[in-house]
Tab-separated table of C-alpha atoms in Angstrom:
chain	number	residue	atom	x	y	z
H	15	UNK	CA	30.510	86.587	64.177
H	16	UNK	CA	30.570	83.411	66.308
H	17	UNK	CA	31.007	83.950	70.027
H	18	UNK	CA	34.137	81.795	70.188
H	19	UNK	CA	35.799	83.842	67.445
H	20	UNK	CA	34.917	87.050	69.257
H	21	UNK	CA	36.517	85.669	72.416
H	22	UNK	CA	39.675	84.733	70.511
H	23	UNK	CA	39.956	88.179	68.943
H	24	UNK	CA	39.345	89.899	72.285
H	25	UNK	CA	41.978	87.758	73.984
H	26	UNK	CA	44.461	88.461	71.212
H	27	UNK	CA	43.827	92.196	71.447
H	28	UNK	CA	44.289	92.097	75.231
H	29	UNK	CA	47.510	90.120	74.872
H	30	UNK	CA	48.756	92.643	72.321
H	31	UNK	CA	47.999	95.554	74.626
H	32	UNK	CA	49.719	93.915	77.627
H	33	UNK	CA	52.783	92.902	75.646
H	34	UNK	CA	52.948	96.385	74.117
H	35	UNK	CA	52.927	97.952	77.578
H	36	UNK	CA	55.728	95.607	78.574
H	37	UNK	CA	57.562	96.505	75.401
H	38	UNK	CA	57.408	100.223	76.177
H	39	UNK	CA	59.257	99.662	79.424
H	40	UNK	CA	61.781	97.127	78.177
H	41	UNK	CA	62.686	98.733	74.862
H	42	UNK	CA	62.837	102.416	75.760
H	43	UNK	CA	66.587	102.670	76.335
H	44	UNK	CA	67.425	100.562	73.281
H	45	UNK	CA	65.182	102.628	71.055
H	46	UNK	CA	66.631	105.941	72.198
H	47	UNK	CA	70.077	104.710	71.197
H	48	UNK	CA	68.887	103.580	67.794
H	49	UNK	CA	66.929	106.761	67.043
H	50	UNK	CA	69.568	109.318	67.998
H	51	UNK	CA	72.505	108.834	65.650
H	52	UNK	CA	73.987	112.351	65.714
H	53	UNK	CA	74.349	114.923	68.464
H	54	UNK	CA	71.750	117.661	68.643
H	55	UNK	CA	73.017	121.236	68.608
H	56	UNK	CA	71.877	124.559	70.035
H	57	UNK	CA	69.775	126.840	67.838
H	58	UNK	CA	72.001	129.867	68.409
H	59	UNK	CA	68.915	132.110	68.382
H	60	UNK	CA	67.912	134.561	71.098
H	61	UNK	CA	64.858	135.878	69.220
H	62	UNK	CA	62.670	133.676	67.044
H	63	UNK	CA	59.956	134.259	64.486
H	64	UNK	CA	57.463	131.516	65.286
H	65	UNK	CA	54.768	130.147	63.001
H	66	UNK	CA	52.266	127.586	64.285
H	67	UNK	CA	50.391	125.347	61.834
H	68	UNK	CA	47.501	123.898	63.795
H	69	UNK	CA	44.821	121.345	63.014
H	70	UNK	CA	41.835	122.999	64.753
H	71	UNK	CA	39.716	119.842	64.979
H	72	UNK	CA	42.128	118.161	67.408
H	73	UNK	CA	40.764	118.068	70.954
H	74	UNK	CA	43.723	119.820	72.585
H	75	UNK	CA	44.276	122.392	69.833
H	76	UNK	CA	42.933	125.372	71.882
H	77	UNK	CA	45.087	124.383	74.866
H	78	UNK	CA	48.152	124.054	72.626
H	79	UNK	CA	47.508	127.460	71.070
H	80	UNK	CA	47.310	129.159	74.438
H	81	UNK	CA	50.420	127.373	75.773
H	82	UNK	CA	52.459	128.430	72.733
H	83	UNK	CA	51.274	132.030	72.901
H	84	UNK	CA	52.059	132.239	76.627
H	85	UNK	CA	55.543	130.715	76.188
H	86	UNK	CA	56.461	133.185	73.433
H	87	UNK	CA	55.178	136.117	75.482
H	88	UNK	CA	57.222	134.982	78.494
H	89	UNK	CA	60.331	134.744	76.296
H	90	UNK	CA	59.807	138.315	75.076
H	91	UNK	CA	59.241	137.274	71.465
H	92	UNK	CA	56.721	138.582	68.972
H	93	UNK	CA	53.243	137.046	68.873
H	94	UNK	CA	53.359	133.735	66.950
H	95	UNK	CA	51.656	133.592	63.577
H	96	UNK	CA	48.889	130.966	63.829
H	97	UNK	CA	47.732	129.237	60.640
H	98	UNK	CA	44.966	126.639	60.718
H	99	UNK	CA	44.628	123.663	58.388
H	100	UNK	CA	41.361	122.815	56.653
H	101	UNK	CA	39.835	119.693	55.170
H	102	UNK	CA	40.660	121.071	51.711
H	103	UNK	CA	44.217	122.132	52.600
H	104	UNK	CA	45.918	119.968	55.256
H	105	UNK	CA	48.968	122.228	55.479
H	106	UNK	CA	50.523	122.848	52.056
H	107	UNK	CA	49.689	126.546	51.660
H	108	UNK	CA	50.188	127.161	55.375
H	109	UNK	CA	53.760	125.786	55.165
H	110	UNK	CA	54.500	127.990	52.145
H	111	UNK	CA	53.174	130.994	54.065
H	112	UNK	CA	55.473	130.121	56.967
H	113	UNK	CA	58.476	130.123	54.632
H	114	UNK	CA	57.387	133.435	53.083
H	115	UNK	CA	57.130	134.847	56.626
H	116	UNK	CA	60.824	133.904	57.156
H	117	UNK	CA	60.013	131.775	60.193
H	118	UNK	CA	62.871	130.507	62.334
H	119	UNK	CA	60.771	127.588	63.543
H	120	UNK	CA	57.441	126.133	62.431
H	121	UNK	CA	55.462	124.361	65.130
H	122	UNK	CA	53.103	121.647	63.866
H	123	UNK	CA	50.120	120.891	66.079
H	124	UNK	CA	48.247	117.893	64.733
H	125	UNK	CA	48.552	114.257	63.791
H	126	UNK	CA	50.917	112.386	61.521
H	127	UNK	CA	49.228	113.637	58.363
H	128	UNK	CA	49.726	117.298	59.265
H	129	UNK	CA	53.348	116.669	60.269
H	130	UNK	CA	54.066	114.888	56.989
H	131	UNK	CA	52.505	117.617	54.831
H	132	UNK	CA	54.424	120.407	56.558
H	133	UNK	CA	57.675	118.422	56.466
H	134	UNK	CA	57.313	118.101	52.706
H	135	UNK	CA	57.638	121.885	52.411
H	136	UNK	CA	60.279	122.365	55.119
H	137	UNK	CA	62.639	119.659	53.826
H	138	UNK	CA	65.896	121.082	52.413
H	139	UNK	CA	65.135	124.582	53.798
H	140	UNK	CA	67.028	124.640	57.137
H	141	UNK	CA	63.876	126.004	58.794
H	142	UNK	CA	63.342	123.982	61.957
H	143	UNK	CA	60.144	122.051	62.664
H	144	UNK	CA	58.806	121.701	66.212
H	145	UNK	CA	56.388	118.886	67.035
H	146	UNK	CA	53.216	119.388	69.079
H	147	UNK	CA	51.718	115.870	68.832
H	148	UNK	CA	47.916	115.969	68.958
H	149	UNK	CA	47.014	112.883	66.891
H	150	UNK	CA	46.435	109.173	67.430
H	151	UNK	CA	49.732	107.667	66.333
H	152	UNK	CA	52.172	110.606	66.617
H	153	UNK	CA	54.781	108.409	64.961
H	154	UNK	CA	57.599	110.896	64.383
H	155	UNK	CA	57.242	112.349	67.890
H	156	UNK	CA	57.644	108.873	69.389
H	157	UNK	CA	60.708	108.199	67.274
H	158	UNK	CA	62.528	111.310	68.518
H	159	UNK	CA	61.685	110.460	72.135
H	160	UNK	CA	58.968	113.007	72.871
H	161	UNK	CA	56.355	112.210	75.497
H	162	UNK	CA	53.239	112.446	73.323
H	163	UNK	CA	51.038	112.939	76.409
H	164	UNK	CA	52.945	115.918	77.836
H	165	UNK	CA	51.694	118.918	75.872
H	166	UNK	CA	53.557	121.581	77.817
H	167	UNK	CA	56.891	119.736	77.660
H	168	UNK	CA	56.477	119.431	73.897
H	169	UNK	CA	55.763	123.153	73.559
H	170	UNK	CA	58.940	123.879	75.540
H	171	UNK	CA	60.995	121.518	73.350
H	172	UNK	CA	59.575	122.942	70.121
H	173	UNK	CA	60.406	126.508	71.149
H	174	UNK	CA	63.532	126.202	73.290
H	175	UNK	CA	64.965	122.749	72.587
H	176	UNK	CA	68.028	121.714	70.646
H	177	UNK	CA	67.802	120.639	67.011
H	178	UNK	CA	69.165	117.996	64.663
H	179	UNK	CA	68.849	116.849	61.080
H	180	UNK	CA	66.937	113.704	60.180
H	181	UNK	CA	66.320	111.815	56.959
H	182	UNK	CA	63.089	112.036	55.022
H	183	UNK	CA	61.910	109.699	52.269
H	184	UNK	CA	59.829	110.015	49.118
H	185	UNK	CA	57.470	107.481	47.606
H	186	UNK	CA	56.412	107.787	43.972
H	187	UNK	CA	53.138	106.018	43.206
H	188	UNK	CA	52.090	104.943	39.714
H	189	UNK	CA	48.872	103.177	38.709
H	190	UNK	CA	49.045	101.857	35.145
H	191	UNK	CA	45.319	101.011	35.187
H	192	UNK	CA	44.190	104.590	35.753
H	193	UNK	CA	47.244	106.529	34.581
H	194	UNK	CA	47.399	108.297	37.951
H	195	UNK	CA	50.771	109.135	39.515
H	196	UNK	CA	51.817	111.078	42.600
H	197	UNK	CA	54.757	111.553	44.959
H	198	UNK	CA	54.673	111.913	48.713
H	199	UNK	CA	57.135	112.544	51.531
H	200	UNK	CA	57.079	110.243	54.534
H	201	UNK	CA	59.014	110.361	57.792
H	202	UNK	CA	58.501	107.039	59.571
H	203	UNK	CA	57.054	104.039	57.690
H	204	UNK	CA	55.352	103.627	54.313
H	205	UNK	CA	54.135	100.399	52.783
H	206	UNK	CA	52.202	98.436	50.216
H	207	UNK	CA	49.817	95.552	50.825
H	208	UNK	CA	48.091	94.389	53.972
H	209	UNK	CA	49.270	97.258	56.179
H	210	UNK	CA	47.480	99.707	53.885
H	211	UNK	CA	44.391	97.490	53.815
H	212	UNK	CA	44.239	97.584	57.623
H	213	UNK	CA	44.485	101.377	57.712
H	214	UNK	CA	41.727	101.729	55.123
H	215	UNK	CA	39.450	99.341	57.020
H	216	UNK	CA	39.969	100.615	60.578
H	217	UNK	CA	36.684	101.635	62.207
H	218	UNK	CA	36.737	105.419	62.656
H	219	UNK	CA	34.487	105.340	65.731
H	220	UNK	CA	36.606	102.679	67.394
H	221	UNK	CA	39.786	104.603	66.570
H	222	UNK	CA	38.344	107.693	68.221
H	223	UNK	CA	37.384	105.677	71.302
H	224	UNK	CA	40.498	103.550	71.870
H	225	UNK	CA	43.166	105.175	69.693
H	226	UNK	CA	45.798	102.994	68.033
H	227	UNK	CA	44.309	99.778	69.490
H	228	UNK	CA	41.607	100.061	66.799
H	229	UNK	CA	44.231	98.939	64.271
H	230	UNK	CA	44.470	95.624	66.136
H	231	UNK	CA	40.805	94.841	65.484
H	232	UNK	CA	41.164	95.628	61.782
H	233	UNK	CA	44.391	93.622	61.642
H	234	UNK	CA	42.677	90.529	63.023
H	235	UNK	CA	40.060	90.709	60.290
H	236	UNK	CA	42.726	90.971	57.597
H	237	UNK	CA	44.927	88.080	58.752
H	238	UNK	CA	43.316	85.690	56.265
H	239	UNK	CA	44.119	86.611	52.687
H	240	UNK	CA	46.151	85.645	49.687
H	241	UNK	CA	49.718	86.565	48.927
H	242	UNK	CA	50.393	88.636	45.813
H	243	UNK	CA	53.291	88.427	43.416
H	244	UNK	CA	55.538	91.497	43.135
H	245	UNK	CA	59.046	92.259	41.923
H	246	UNK	CA	61.441	94.022	44.280
H	247	UNK	CA	64.594	95.862	43.161
H	248	UNK	CA	66.977	97.283	45.794
H	249	UNK	CA	69.402	100.000	44.677
H	250	UNK	CA	71.245	98.720	41.586
H	251	UNK	CA	70.738	95.021	42.322
H	252	UNK	CA	68.695	92.734	40.011
H	253	UNK	CA	65.005	92.563	40.825
H	254	UNK	CA	63.649	89.531	42.659
H	255	UNK	CA	60.123	88.135	42.398
H	256	UNK	CA	58.366	87.528	45.719
H	257	UNK	CA	54.920	86.461	46.918
H	258	UNK	CA	54.057	88.950	49.648
H	259	UNK	CA	51.349	90.140	51.991
H	260	UNK	CA	53.082	93.448	52.708
H	261	UNK	CA	56.298	95.368	52.083
H	262	UNK	CA	57.289	98.150	54.492
H	263	UNK	CA	59.853	100.922	54.034
H	264	UNK	CA	61.084	102.233	57.385
H	265	UNK	CA	62.939	105.456	58.025
H	266	UNK	CA	62.676	104.684	61.751
H	267	UNK	CA	61.081	101.831	63.613
H	268	UNK	CA	59.029	102.712	66.709
H	269	UNK	CA	55.260	102.311	66.315
H	270	UNK	CA	52.360	102.848	68.771
H	271	UNK	CA	52.228	100.463	71.682
H	272	UNK	CA	55.956	100.686	72.294
H	273	UNK	CA	56.738	98.130	69.608
H	274	UNK	CA	60.225	98.796	68.253
H	275	UNK	CA	59.351	97.228	64.921
H	276	UNK	CA	62.812	97.630	63.384
H	277	UNK	CA	65.389	98.407	66.109
H	278	UNK	CA	68.172	98.801	63.529
H	279	UNK	CA	66.344	101.577	61.660
H	280	UNK	CA	68.014	104.890	62.463
H	281	UNK	CA	66.411	108.147	61.460
H	282	UNK	CA	69.576	109.755	60.124
H	283	UNK	CA	71.666	106.915	58.637
H	284	UNK	CA	70.870	107.685	54.988
H	285	UNK	CA	69.199	104.301	54.450
H	286	UNK	CA	65.737	102.749	54.499
H	287	UNK	CA	65.053	99.422	56.190
H	288	UNK	CA	62.849	97.263	53.960
H	289	UNK	CA	60.690	94.510	55.466
H	290	UNK	CA	59.154	91.916	53.134
H	291	UNK	CA	56.403	89.927	54.866
H	292	UNK	CA	54.989	86.788	53.268
H	293	UNK	CA	53.178	84.592	55.830
H	294	UNK	CA	50.739	81.978	54.522
H	295	UNK	CA	48.661	81.552	57.693
H	296	UNK	CA	47.882	82.850	61.172
H	297	UNK	CA	50.770	80.746	62.496
H	298	UNK	CA	53.124	82.708	60.279
H	299	UNK	CA	51.775	86.011	61.605
H	300	UNK	CA	52.233	84.799	65.184
H	301	UNK	CA	55.822	83.783	64.436
H	302	UNK	CA	56.513	87.233	63.008
H	303	UNK	CA	54.941	88.949	66.001
H	304	UNK	CA	57.042	86.848	68.398
H	305	UNK	CA	60.203	87.703	66.462
H	306	UNK	CA	59.436	91.430	66.659
H	307	UNK	CA	58.381	91.391	70.311
H	308	UNK	CA	61.317	89.359	71.595
H	309	UNK	CA	63.864	90.666	69.056
H	310	UNK	CA	64.868	87.192	68.007
H	311	UNK	CA	67.956	87.322	65.786
H	312	UNK	CA	67.260	84.092	63.891
H	313	UNK	CA	66.209	84.085	60.257
H	314	UNK	CA	62.509	83.856	59.511
H	315	UNK	CA	61.905	83.102	55.808
H	316	UNK	CA	58.470	84.739	55.850
H	317	UNK	CA	59.945	88.003	57.166
H	318	UNK	CA	63.068	89.196	55.387
H	319	UNK	CA	64.810	92.513	55.943
H	320	UNK	CA	67.033	94.564	53.662
H	321	UNK	CA	68.669	97.987	53.670
H	322	UNK	CA	68.676	100.254	50.636
H	323	UNK	CA	68.635	103.870	49.561
H	324	UNK	CA	66.237	103.266	46.665
H	325	UNK	CA	63.573	100.594	46.175
H	326	UNK	CA	61.325	99.844	43.198
H	327	UNK	CA	58.249	97.614	43.592
H	328	UNK	CA	56.223	96.425	40.595
H	329	UNK	CA	52.986	94.456	40.818
H	330	UNK	CA	50.715	93.065	38.069
H	331	UNK	CA	47.532	94.218	39.813
H	332	UNK	CA	46.989	97.460	41.757
H	333	UNK	CA	47.717	97.200	45.476
H	334	UNK	CA	46.872	99.642	48.287
H	335	UNK	CA	49.610	101.856	49.750
H	336	UNK	CA	50.102	103.944	52.887
H	337	UNK	CA	52.423	106.663	54.121
H	338	UNK	CA	52.901	107.272	57.852
H	339	UNK	CA	49.517	105.821	58.681
H	340	UNK	CA	47.505	107.508	55.917
H	341	UNK	CA	46.221	105.633	52.880
H	342	UNK	CA	47.761	106.887	49.628
H	343	UNK	CA	45.942	105.072	46.811
H	344	UNK	CA	46.483	102.030	44.602
H	345	UNK	CA	49.763	101.367	42.833
H	346	UNK	CA	51.192	99.050	40.212
H	347	UNK	CA	54.643	100.584	40.707
H	348	UNK	CA	56.344	102.232	43.661
H	349	UNK	CA	59.648	104.068	43.666
H	350	UNK	CA	60.908	104.816	47.162
H	351	UNK	CA	64.079	106.718	47.990
H	352	UNK	CA	65.708	108.236	51.057
H	353	UNK	CA	66.763	111.889	51.280
H	354	UNK	CA	69.541	112.009	53.888
H	355	UNK	CA	69.639	114.744	56.546
H	356	UNK	CA	67.005	116.793	54.781
H	357	UNK	CA	64.813	117.991	57.673
H	358	UNK	CA	65.772	120.039	60.731
H	359	UNK	CA	63.682	119.255	63.828
H	360	UNK	CA	63.620	120.362	67.456
H	361	UNK	CA	64.400	117.732	70.086
H	362	UNK	CA	64.812	117.609	73.834
H	363	UNK	CA	67.980	118.976	75.390
H	364	UNK	CA	70.719	116.592	76.437
H	365	UNK	CA	70.454	115.175	79.974
H	366	UNK	CA	72.502	117.061	82.572
């Protein structure tokens, strides 16, 4: 790579980090309003059967385990049931075991992937989920206003906090080339196109060293690229043909770095916010970034937004997909739908 290009990329990454820090401070109050659409309520429980599904490879997993055990002991409850995920089973059987155990609350200690897998089993059950964010992005935790760096506060919220219902969403993936199909739950943002390419191409070592900023480096490398033709159908409306780089489906809009990507996206409004991005050049990407950062209300033809409860995307050639920051395979057809108020989660108590 030429030195001048390296300098440009480094400067861009630094500018992104600084503006993201500024965005955290400026957008916090606005985001809290947009993410909390209904009042949380008390659990009504004096004794709780607690199950903890823990990803043991996370650095703070032992500390989280001890903090949870100590909090339950102090409350006079039974010893929590601890279930660990594995590379072969990221939480599916553990979540089923938690339901068989008749848990009142299931604490999830891990990253976005573990949270998503457990939520898939807990949706529509009225068993509450408590978040112990231990990952890189911790997307859902950010969107319900948890401090992802305060482990002990999150343990307290997961065990003793209030609770509220939020929407979940499902994305059906079909690949006509291979005949493969699958369906996945997501909680924050799923997508098809460049966003999935970036996730697949993010350097694992860099991600471990600098966290979410590693996505910036991968994003810079993927700015050049061709647009692809897809058809987009929203609810019962006629499909429209678009040339896109990426289409995102947002259940809520806060992403790492404090960027409130879609301020209008509320986590319990029964709708998904759809973002169709179609820039031709780096100038287009910069214009989109400026619109997001400064919340400019003007129309930007290369970045159009819609709201729908069901979306169908068809593409002539397979395109990469992602769900809540995890790659989810190639698709020639996506069917995305919202499931309103389907998951009960623990949140912080109301301010005094």
